[in-house]
Coordinates of C-alpha atoms and ligand atoms in Angstrom, one line a residue:
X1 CA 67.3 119.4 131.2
X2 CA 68.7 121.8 128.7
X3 CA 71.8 120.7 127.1
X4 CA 74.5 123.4 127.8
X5 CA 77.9 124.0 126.2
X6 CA 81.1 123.1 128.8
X7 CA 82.8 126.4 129.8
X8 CA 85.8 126.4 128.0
X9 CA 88.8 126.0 130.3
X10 CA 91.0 128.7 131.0
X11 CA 94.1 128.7 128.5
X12 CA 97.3 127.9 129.9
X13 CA 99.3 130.0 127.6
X14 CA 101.5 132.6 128.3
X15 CA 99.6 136.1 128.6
X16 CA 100.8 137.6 126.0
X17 CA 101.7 134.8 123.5
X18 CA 98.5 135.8 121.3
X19 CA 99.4 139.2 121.1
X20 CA 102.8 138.4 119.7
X21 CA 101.9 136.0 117.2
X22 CA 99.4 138.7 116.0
X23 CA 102.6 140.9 115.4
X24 CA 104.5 138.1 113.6
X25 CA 101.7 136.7 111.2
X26 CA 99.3 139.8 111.2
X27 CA 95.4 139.0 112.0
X28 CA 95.0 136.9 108.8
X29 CA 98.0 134.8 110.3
X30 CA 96.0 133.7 113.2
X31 CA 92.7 132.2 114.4
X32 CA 91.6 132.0 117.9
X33 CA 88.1 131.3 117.6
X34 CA 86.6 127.9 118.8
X35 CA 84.5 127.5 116.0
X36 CA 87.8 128.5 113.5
X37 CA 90.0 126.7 115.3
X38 CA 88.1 123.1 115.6
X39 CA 88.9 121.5 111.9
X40 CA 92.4 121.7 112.9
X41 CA 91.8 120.4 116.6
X42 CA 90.8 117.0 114.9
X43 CA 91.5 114.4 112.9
X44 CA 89.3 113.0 110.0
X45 CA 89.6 109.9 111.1
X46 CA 87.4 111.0 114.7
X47 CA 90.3 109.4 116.5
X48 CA 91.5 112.2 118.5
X49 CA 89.4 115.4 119.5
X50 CA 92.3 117.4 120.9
X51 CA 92.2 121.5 121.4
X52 CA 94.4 123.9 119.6
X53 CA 95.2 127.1 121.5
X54 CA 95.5 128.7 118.5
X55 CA 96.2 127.9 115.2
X56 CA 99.0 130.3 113.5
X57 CA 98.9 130.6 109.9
X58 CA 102.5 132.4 108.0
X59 CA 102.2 133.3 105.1
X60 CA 106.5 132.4 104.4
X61 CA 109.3 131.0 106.2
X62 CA 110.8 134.0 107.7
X63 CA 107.2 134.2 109.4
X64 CA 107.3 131.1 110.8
X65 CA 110.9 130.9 111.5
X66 CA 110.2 133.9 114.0
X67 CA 106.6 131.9 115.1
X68 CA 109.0 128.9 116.0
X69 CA 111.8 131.1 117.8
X70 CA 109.2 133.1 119.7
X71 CA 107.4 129.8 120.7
X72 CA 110.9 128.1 121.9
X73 CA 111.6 131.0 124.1
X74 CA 108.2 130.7 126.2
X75 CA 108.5 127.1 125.7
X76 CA 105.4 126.9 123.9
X77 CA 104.6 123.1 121.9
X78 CA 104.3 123.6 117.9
X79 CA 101.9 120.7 116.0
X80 CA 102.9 121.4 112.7
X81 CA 99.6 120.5 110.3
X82 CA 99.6 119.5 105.9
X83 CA 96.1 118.7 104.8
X84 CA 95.0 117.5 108.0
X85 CA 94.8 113.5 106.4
X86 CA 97.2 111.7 108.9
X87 CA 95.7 108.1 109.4
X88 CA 97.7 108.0 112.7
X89 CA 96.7 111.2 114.1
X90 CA 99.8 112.6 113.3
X91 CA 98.8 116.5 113.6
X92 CA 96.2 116.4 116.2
X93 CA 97.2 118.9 119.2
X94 CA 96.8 117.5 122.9
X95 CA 93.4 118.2 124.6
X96 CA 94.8 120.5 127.5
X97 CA 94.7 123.6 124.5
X98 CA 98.6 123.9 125.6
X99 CA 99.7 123.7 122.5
X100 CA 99.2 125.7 119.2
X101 CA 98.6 124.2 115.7
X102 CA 101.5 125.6 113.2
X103 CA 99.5 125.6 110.0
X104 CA 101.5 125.7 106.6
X105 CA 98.3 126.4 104.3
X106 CA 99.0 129.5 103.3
X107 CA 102.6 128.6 102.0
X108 CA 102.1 127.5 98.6
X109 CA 103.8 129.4 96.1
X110 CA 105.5 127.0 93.3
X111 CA 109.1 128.7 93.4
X112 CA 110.8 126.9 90.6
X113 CA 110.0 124.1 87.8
X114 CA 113.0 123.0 85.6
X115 CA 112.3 120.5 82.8
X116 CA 116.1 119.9 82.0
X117 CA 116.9 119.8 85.9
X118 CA 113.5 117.8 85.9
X119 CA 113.0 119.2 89.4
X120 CA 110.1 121.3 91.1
X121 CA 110.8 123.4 94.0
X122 CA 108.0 124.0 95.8
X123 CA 106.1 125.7 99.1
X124 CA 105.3 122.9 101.8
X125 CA 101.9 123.8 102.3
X126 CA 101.0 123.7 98.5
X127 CA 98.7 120.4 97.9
X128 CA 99.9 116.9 96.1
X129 CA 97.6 117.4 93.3
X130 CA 98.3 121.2 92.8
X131 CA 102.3 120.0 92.7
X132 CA 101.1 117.3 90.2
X133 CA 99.0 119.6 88.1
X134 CA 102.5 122.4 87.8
X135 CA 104.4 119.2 86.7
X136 CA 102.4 118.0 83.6
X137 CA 102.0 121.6 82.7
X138 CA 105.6 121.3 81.8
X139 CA 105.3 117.6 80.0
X140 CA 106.5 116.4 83.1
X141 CA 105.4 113.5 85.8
X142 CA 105.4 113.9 89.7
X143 CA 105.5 110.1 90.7
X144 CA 103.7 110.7 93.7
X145 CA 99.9 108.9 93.9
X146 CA 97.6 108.8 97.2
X147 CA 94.0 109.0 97.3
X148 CA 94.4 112.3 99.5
X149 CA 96.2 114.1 97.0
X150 CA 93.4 117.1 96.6
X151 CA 94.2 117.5 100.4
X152 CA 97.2 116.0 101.6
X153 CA 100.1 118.5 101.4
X154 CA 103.6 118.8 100.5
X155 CA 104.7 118.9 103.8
X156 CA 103.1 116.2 105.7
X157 CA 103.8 114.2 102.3
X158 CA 107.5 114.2 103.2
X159 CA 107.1 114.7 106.8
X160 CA 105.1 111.2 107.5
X161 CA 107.4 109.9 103.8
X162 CA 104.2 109.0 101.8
X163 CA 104.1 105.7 99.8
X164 CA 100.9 105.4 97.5
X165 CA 100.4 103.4 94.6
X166 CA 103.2 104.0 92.5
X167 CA 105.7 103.0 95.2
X168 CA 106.6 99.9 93.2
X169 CA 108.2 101.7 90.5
X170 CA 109.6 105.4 91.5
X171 CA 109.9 104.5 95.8
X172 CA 108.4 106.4 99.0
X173 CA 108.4 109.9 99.1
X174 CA 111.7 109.7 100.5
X175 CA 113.3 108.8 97.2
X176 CA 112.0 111.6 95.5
X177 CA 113.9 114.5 97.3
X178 CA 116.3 116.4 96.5
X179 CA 116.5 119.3 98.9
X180 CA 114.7 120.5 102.0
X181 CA 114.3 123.7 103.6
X182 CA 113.5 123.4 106.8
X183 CA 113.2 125.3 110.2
X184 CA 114.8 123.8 113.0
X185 CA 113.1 123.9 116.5
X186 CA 115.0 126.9 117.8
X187 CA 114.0 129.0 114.8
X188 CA 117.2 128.8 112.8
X189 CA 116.5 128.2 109.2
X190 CA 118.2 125.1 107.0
X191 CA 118.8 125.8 103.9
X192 CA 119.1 122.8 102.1
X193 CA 117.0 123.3 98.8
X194 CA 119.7 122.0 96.3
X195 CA 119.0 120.6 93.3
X196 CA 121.9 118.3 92.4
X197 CA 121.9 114.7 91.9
X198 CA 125.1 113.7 93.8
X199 CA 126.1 115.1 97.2
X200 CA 128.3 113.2 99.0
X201 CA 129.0 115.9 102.0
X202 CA 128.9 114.1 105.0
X203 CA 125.0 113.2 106.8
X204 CA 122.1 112.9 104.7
X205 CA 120.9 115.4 106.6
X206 CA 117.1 115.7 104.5
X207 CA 116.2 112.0 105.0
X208 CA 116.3 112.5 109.0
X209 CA 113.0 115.4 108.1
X210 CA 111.7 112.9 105.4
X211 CA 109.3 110.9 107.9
X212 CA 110.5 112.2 111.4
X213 CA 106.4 113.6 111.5
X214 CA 107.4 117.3 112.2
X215 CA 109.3 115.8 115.7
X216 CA 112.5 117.4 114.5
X217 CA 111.9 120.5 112.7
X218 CA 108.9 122.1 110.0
X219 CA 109.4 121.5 106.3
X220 CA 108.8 124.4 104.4
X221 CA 109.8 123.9 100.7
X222 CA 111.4 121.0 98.9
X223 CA 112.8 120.3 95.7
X224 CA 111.3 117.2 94.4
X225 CA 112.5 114.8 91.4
X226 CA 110.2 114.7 88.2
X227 CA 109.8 112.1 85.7
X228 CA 108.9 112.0 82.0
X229 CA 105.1 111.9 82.0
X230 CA 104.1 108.7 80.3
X231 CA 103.2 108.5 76.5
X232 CA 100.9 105.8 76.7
X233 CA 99.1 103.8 79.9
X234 CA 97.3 100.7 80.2
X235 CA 95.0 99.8 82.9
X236 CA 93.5 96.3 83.1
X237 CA 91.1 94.9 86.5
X238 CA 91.4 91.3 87.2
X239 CA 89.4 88.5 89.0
X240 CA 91.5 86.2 90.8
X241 CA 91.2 83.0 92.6
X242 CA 93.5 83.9 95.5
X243 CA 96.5 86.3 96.5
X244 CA 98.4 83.4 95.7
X245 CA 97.3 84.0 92.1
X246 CA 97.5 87.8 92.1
X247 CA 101.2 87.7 93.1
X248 CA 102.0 85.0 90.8
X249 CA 100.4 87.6 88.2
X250 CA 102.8 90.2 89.3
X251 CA 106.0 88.4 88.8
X252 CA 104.6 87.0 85.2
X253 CA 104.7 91.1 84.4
X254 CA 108.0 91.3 86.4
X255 CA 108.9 88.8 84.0
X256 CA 107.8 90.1 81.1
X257 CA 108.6 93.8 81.3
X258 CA 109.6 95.5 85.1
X259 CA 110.1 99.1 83.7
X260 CA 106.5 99.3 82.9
X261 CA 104.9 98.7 86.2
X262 CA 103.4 101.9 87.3
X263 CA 100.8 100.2 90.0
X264 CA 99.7 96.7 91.1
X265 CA 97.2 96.8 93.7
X266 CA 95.1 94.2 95.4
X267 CA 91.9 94.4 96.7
X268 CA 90.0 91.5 98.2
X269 CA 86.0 90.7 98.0
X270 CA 84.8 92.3 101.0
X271 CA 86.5 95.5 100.4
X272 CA 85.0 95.8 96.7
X273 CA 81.5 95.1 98.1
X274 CA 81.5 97.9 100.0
X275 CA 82.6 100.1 97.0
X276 CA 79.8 99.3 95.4
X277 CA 76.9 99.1 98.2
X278 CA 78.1 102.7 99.1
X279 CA 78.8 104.0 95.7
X280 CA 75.8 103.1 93.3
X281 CA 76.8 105.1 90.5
X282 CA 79.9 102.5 89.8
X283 CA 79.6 99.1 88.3
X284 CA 81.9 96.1 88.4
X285 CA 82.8 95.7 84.8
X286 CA 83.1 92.1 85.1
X287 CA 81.3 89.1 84.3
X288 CA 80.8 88.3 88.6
X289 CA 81.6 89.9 91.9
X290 CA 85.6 87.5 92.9
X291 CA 86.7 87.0 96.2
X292 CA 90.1 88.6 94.9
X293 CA 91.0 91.3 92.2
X294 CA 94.2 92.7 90.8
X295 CA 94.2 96.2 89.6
X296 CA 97.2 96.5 87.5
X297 CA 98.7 99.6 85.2
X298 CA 101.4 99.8 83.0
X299 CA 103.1 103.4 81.6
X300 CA 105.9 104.3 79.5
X301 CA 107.7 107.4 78.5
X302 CA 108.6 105.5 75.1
X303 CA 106.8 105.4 71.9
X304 CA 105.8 102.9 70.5
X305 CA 105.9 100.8 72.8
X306 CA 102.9 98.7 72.5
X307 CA 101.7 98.2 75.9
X308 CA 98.0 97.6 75.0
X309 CA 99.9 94.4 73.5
X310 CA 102.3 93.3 76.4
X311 CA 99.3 93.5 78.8
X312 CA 97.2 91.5 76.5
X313 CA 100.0 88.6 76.4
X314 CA 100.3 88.7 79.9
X315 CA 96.8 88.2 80.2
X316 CA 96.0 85.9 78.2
X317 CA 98.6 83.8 79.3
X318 CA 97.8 84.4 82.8
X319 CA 93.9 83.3 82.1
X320 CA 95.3 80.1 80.0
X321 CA 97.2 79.4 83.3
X322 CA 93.7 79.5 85.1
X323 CA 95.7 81.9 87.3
X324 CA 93.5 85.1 85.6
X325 CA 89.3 84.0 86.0
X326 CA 88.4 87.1 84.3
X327 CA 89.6 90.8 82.9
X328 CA 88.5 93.5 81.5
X329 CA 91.4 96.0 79.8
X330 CA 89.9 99.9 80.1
X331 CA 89.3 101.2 76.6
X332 CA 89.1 105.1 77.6
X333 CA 90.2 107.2 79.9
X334 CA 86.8 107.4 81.6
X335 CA 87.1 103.4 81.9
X336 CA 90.3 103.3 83.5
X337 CA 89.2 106.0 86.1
X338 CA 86.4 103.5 86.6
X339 CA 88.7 101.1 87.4
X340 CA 91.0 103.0 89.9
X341 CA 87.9 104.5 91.8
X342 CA 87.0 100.8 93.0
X343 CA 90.5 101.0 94.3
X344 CA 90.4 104.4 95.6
X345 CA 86.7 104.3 97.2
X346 CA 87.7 101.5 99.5
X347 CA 88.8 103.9 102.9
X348 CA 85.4 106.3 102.2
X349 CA 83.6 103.3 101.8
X350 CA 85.4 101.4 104.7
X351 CA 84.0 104.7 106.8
X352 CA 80.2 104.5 105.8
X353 CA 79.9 101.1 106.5
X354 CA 80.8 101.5 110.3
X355 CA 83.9 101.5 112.6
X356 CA 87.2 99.8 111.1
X357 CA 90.7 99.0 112.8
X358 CA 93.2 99.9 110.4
X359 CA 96.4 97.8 109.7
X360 CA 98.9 99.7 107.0
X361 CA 101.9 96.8 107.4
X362 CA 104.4 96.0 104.7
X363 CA 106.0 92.3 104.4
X364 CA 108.5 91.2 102.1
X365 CA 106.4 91.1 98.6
X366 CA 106.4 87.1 98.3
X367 CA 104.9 86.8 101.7
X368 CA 101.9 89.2 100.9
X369 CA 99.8 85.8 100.2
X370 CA 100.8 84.4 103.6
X371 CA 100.3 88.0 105.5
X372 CA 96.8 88.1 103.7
X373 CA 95.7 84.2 104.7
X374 CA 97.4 83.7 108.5
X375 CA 96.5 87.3 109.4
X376 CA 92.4 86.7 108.5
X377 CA 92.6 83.7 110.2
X378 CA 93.9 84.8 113.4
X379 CA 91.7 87.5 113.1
X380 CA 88.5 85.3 113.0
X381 CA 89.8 83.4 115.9
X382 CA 89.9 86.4 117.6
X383 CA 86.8 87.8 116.8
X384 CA 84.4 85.6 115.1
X385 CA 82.1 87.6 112.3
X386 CA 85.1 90.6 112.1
X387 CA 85.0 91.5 108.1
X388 CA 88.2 91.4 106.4
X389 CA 89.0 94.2 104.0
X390 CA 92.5 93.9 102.7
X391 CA 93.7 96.0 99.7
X392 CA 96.6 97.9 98.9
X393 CA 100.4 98.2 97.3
X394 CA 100.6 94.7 96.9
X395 CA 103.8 95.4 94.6
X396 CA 106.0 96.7 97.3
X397 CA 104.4 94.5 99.7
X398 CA 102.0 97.3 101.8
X399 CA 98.4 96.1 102.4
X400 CA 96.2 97.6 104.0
X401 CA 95.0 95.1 106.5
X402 CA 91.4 96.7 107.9
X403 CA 88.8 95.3 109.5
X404 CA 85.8 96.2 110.2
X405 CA 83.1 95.3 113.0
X406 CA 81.2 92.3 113.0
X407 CA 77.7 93.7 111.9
X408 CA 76.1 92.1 115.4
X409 CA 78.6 94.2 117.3
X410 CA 78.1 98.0 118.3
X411 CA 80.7 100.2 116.8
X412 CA 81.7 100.9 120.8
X413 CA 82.7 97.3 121.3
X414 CA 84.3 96.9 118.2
X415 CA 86.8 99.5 118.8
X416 CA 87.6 98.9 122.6
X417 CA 89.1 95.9 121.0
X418 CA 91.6 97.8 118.6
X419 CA 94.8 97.2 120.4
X420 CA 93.7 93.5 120.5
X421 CA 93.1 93.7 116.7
X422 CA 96.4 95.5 115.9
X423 CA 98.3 93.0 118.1
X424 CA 96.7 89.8 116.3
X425 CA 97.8 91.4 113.2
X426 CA 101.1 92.5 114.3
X427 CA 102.3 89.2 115.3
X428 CA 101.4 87.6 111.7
X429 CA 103.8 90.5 110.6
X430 CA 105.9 90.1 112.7
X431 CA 106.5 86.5 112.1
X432 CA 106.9 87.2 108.5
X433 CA 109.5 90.1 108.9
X434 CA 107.2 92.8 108.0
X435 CA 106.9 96.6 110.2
X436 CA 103.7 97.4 111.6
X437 CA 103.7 100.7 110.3
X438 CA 104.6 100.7 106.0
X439 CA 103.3 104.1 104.8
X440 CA 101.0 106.2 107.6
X441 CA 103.9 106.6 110.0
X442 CA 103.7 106.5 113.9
X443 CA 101.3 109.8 114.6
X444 CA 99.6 109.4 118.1
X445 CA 98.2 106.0 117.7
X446 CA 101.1 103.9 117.8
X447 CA 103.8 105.2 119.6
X448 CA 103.2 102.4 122.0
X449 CA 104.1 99.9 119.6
X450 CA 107.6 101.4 118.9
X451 CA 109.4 99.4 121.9
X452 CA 108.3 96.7 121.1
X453 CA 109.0 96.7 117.3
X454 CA 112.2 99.4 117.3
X455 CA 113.3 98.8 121.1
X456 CA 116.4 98.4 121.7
X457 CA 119.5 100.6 119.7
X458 CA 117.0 101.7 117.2
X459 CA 114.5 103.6 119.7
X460 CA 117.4 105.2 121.6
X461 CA 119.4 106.1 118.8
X462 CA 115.7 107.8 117.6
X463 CA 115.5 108.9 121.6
X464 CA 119.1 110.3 121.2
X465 CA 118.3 112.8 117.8
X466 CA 115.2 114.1 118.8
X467 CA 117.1 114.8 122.2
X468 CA 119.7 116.5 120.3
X469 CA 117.7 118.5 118.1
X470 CA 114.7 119.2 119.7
X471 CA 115.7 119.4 123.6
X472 CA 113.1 120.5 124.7
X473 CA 110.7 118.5 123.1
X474 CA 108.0 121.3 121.5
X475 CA 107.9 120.1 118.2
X476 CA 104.5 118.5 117.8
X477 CA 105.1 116.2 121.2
X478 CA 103.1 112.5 122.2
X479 CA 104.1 111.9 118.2
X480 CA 106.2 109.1 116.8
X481 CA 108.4 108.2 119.8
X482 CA 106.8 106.8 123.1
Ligands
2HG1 C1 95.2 103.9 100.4 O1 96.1 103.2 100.0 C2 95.5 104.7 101.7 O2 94.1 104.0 99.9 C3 94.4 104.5 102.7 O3 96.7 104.4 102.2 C4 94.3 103.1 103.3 O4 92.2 103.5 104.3 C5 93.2 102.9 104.4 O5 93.5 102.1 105.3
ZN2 ZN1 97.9 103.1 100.9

């Protein structure tokens, strides 16, 4: 038989929503196509396949401030979208095509960058790396790192309150704000973009945006903190016996100098394997494969300040100590982006190598060891010949605890099981007073899990804003809360 294409179901907008839209963002502002509108109608991942109605592009907030009232009149649902990167679904629309995707792409102007002020005020919808690159133009530093950065935006970066690898020295996205403007679900615009360092004027009324995952109103420009850029960085890739030794490595450099911790990641075995079967062109520039590797990087603003040395005295000591097997120190800057591409290959090469369950918990940083050991374990109970591929922020205590399908098992299988996997996980965290969600946020795939883990005051004080600001509930719904 012929394949054919499913009619596509009648929309269950109002009549004349399109129309007005078209007068708001102009035919530039707006794609209705299918075939337009499907990136945005899914999420990289191939999670969710959901269908946007629409997806409305404005090119500045008084656009979308009068997209948003329009929509609130007709009581139409807004999923506000970044670079589309969510892990968690986070921007997918529903399948029913009731609601329309609010796409920020096409606001990102840079408004303001002040090197004395050592602030950058800048469009939602402009990306992480472009907001980087604007920075060090000016000899300054964003402290923001994620491997999306060429995609992920400015406004999903705040919205879902990114982490990333430099968490252990400068804090989540969260700490790095200043002011927020922001539309509010009834179309009234906030105008919070100040710059100052100390506000005391009643509630922090930013840090309820940072992270609610566009659920209580669309960030549209921010004024983020900068940092001195670094004068001098040192990269170093270690082989080590167990995460028992990689954290012990950690506190030696806590020990020996904390201010100059820019990174300290962990990756285990499996996880590097998989780099490297899926990425030929890279090499492991050590003597053998390990079963566990620290990737650690120092940086200073200060001259002088001798860092090649300091991570060579840590090291040394460190392999004197048997805790260190084996390390190589990058020599160029080619070597040390070497280095951090082992680290930052591991979710496209996680993807090639089949179907994964991803676990993004946090635990205090001394029981990262414990979260890495009891958590495989149960694991392989659970599912004998499951791969383990744990890597992450092991210096602010976030791993990424994935696993991936037992080869002898279809992909199919594998994933009907992912609730079971999470849960397995979830109660090692649990046990060490970790959160089952550290830097990927809530999205659409585990609002089910917020009763258990927030239940109580904390989910109905959540239940309790949202209510207030967003009564009706159009601002991307099914996200976050249950
Ligand atoms: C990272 O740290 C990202 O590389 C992605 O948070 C983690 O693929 C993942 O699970
Ligand atoms: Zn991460």
């Amino acid at each position: 038989m012929p394949e054919t294409t499913p009619p596509t179901p009648p929309s269950p907008l109002p009549a004349d929503l399109l129309a007005a839209l078209r007068a708001i963002v102009g035919p530039r502002g707006l794609l209705t196509d299918a075939a337009d509108t499907a990136p945005y109608s899914s999420d990289w991942r191939g999670l969710y396949q959901g269908r946007a109605a629409a997806v409305v592009r404005p090119a500045d907030t008084a656009e979308l401030a009068a997209v948003v009232r329009l929509c609130a009149g007709l009581g139409v649902a807004l999923v506000p979208q970044g670079g589309n990167t969510s892990m968690v679904g986070g921007a997918v629309p529903a399948e029913d095509g009731s609601q329309l995707v609010l796409s920020l792409a096409r606001m990102a102007r840079i408004r303001a960058l002040d090197a004395v002020d050592m602030t950058l005020t800048i469009e939602a919808g402009a990306t992480l790396k472009a907001a980087q690159d604007a920075a060090a133009a000016q000899g300054c530093l964003l402290p923001l790192s994620i491997g999306s950065e060429g995609s992920a935006q400015i406004g999903g970066i705040l919205s879902t309150n990114a982490g990333g690898n430099n968490t252990v020295r400068y804090g989540n996205a969260r700490d790095l704000v200043l002011g927020l403007e922001v539309v509010l679900p009834d179309g009234q615009v906030w105008e919070g973009l100040r710059r100052l360092r100390k506000d005391n004027t009643g509630y922090c009324l930013r840090q309820l945006f940072v992270g609610a995952e566009g659920t209580l109103g669309i960030i549209t420009a921010a004024v983020l903190k900068l940092v001195p850029q670094p004068r001098e960085t040192a990269v170093a890739l270690c082989a080590v016996a167990s995460p028992e030794a990689a954290l012990e490595l950690f506190t030696r450099f806590q020990r020996h100098d904390p201010a100059a911790i820019q990174a300290f990641e962990y990756m285990g075995g499996e996880g590097v394997g998989f780099v490297l079967k899926h990425n030929p062109g890279l090499v492991l520039p050590l003597a053998a494969p390990a079963g566990h590797y620290a990737l650690v990087e120092l940086a200073t603003p200060r001259p002088d300040a001798g860092l090649r040395g300091t991570l060579e005295q840590v090291l040394e000591g460190a392999l004197e100590a048997g805790i260190v097997q084996d390390a190589v120190i990058a020599e160029s800057a080619a070597q040390r982006a070497a280095i951090w591409r082992l680290r930052e290959e591991h979710t496209e090469a996680q993807k090639r190598e089949g179907a994964s369950v991803k676990n993004d918990v946090s635990v205090p940083v001394s029981q990262v060891p414990a979260l890495i050991r009891d958590a495989g374990a149960a694991c392989r109970r659970l599912m004998p010949g499951i791969r383990v591929v744990a890597f992450g922020h092991m210096g602010d205590g976030n791993i990424h605890f994935n696993l991936q399908q037992p080869e002898a098992m279809t992909a199919a299988d594998f994933l009907a099981r992912d609730h079971e996997i999470m849960d397995c996980v979830g109660a090692v965290v649990r046990a060490l007073d970790g959160s089952f969600s550290a830097e990927h946020g809530i999205g659409r795939l585990k609002p089910y899990m917020m009763a258990a883990w927030r239940g109580g005051a904390e989910l109905d004080l959540m239940q309790r804003i949202k209510r207030a600001i967003d009564p009706a509930g159009l601002l991307n719904p099914g996200k976050v809360l249950p």
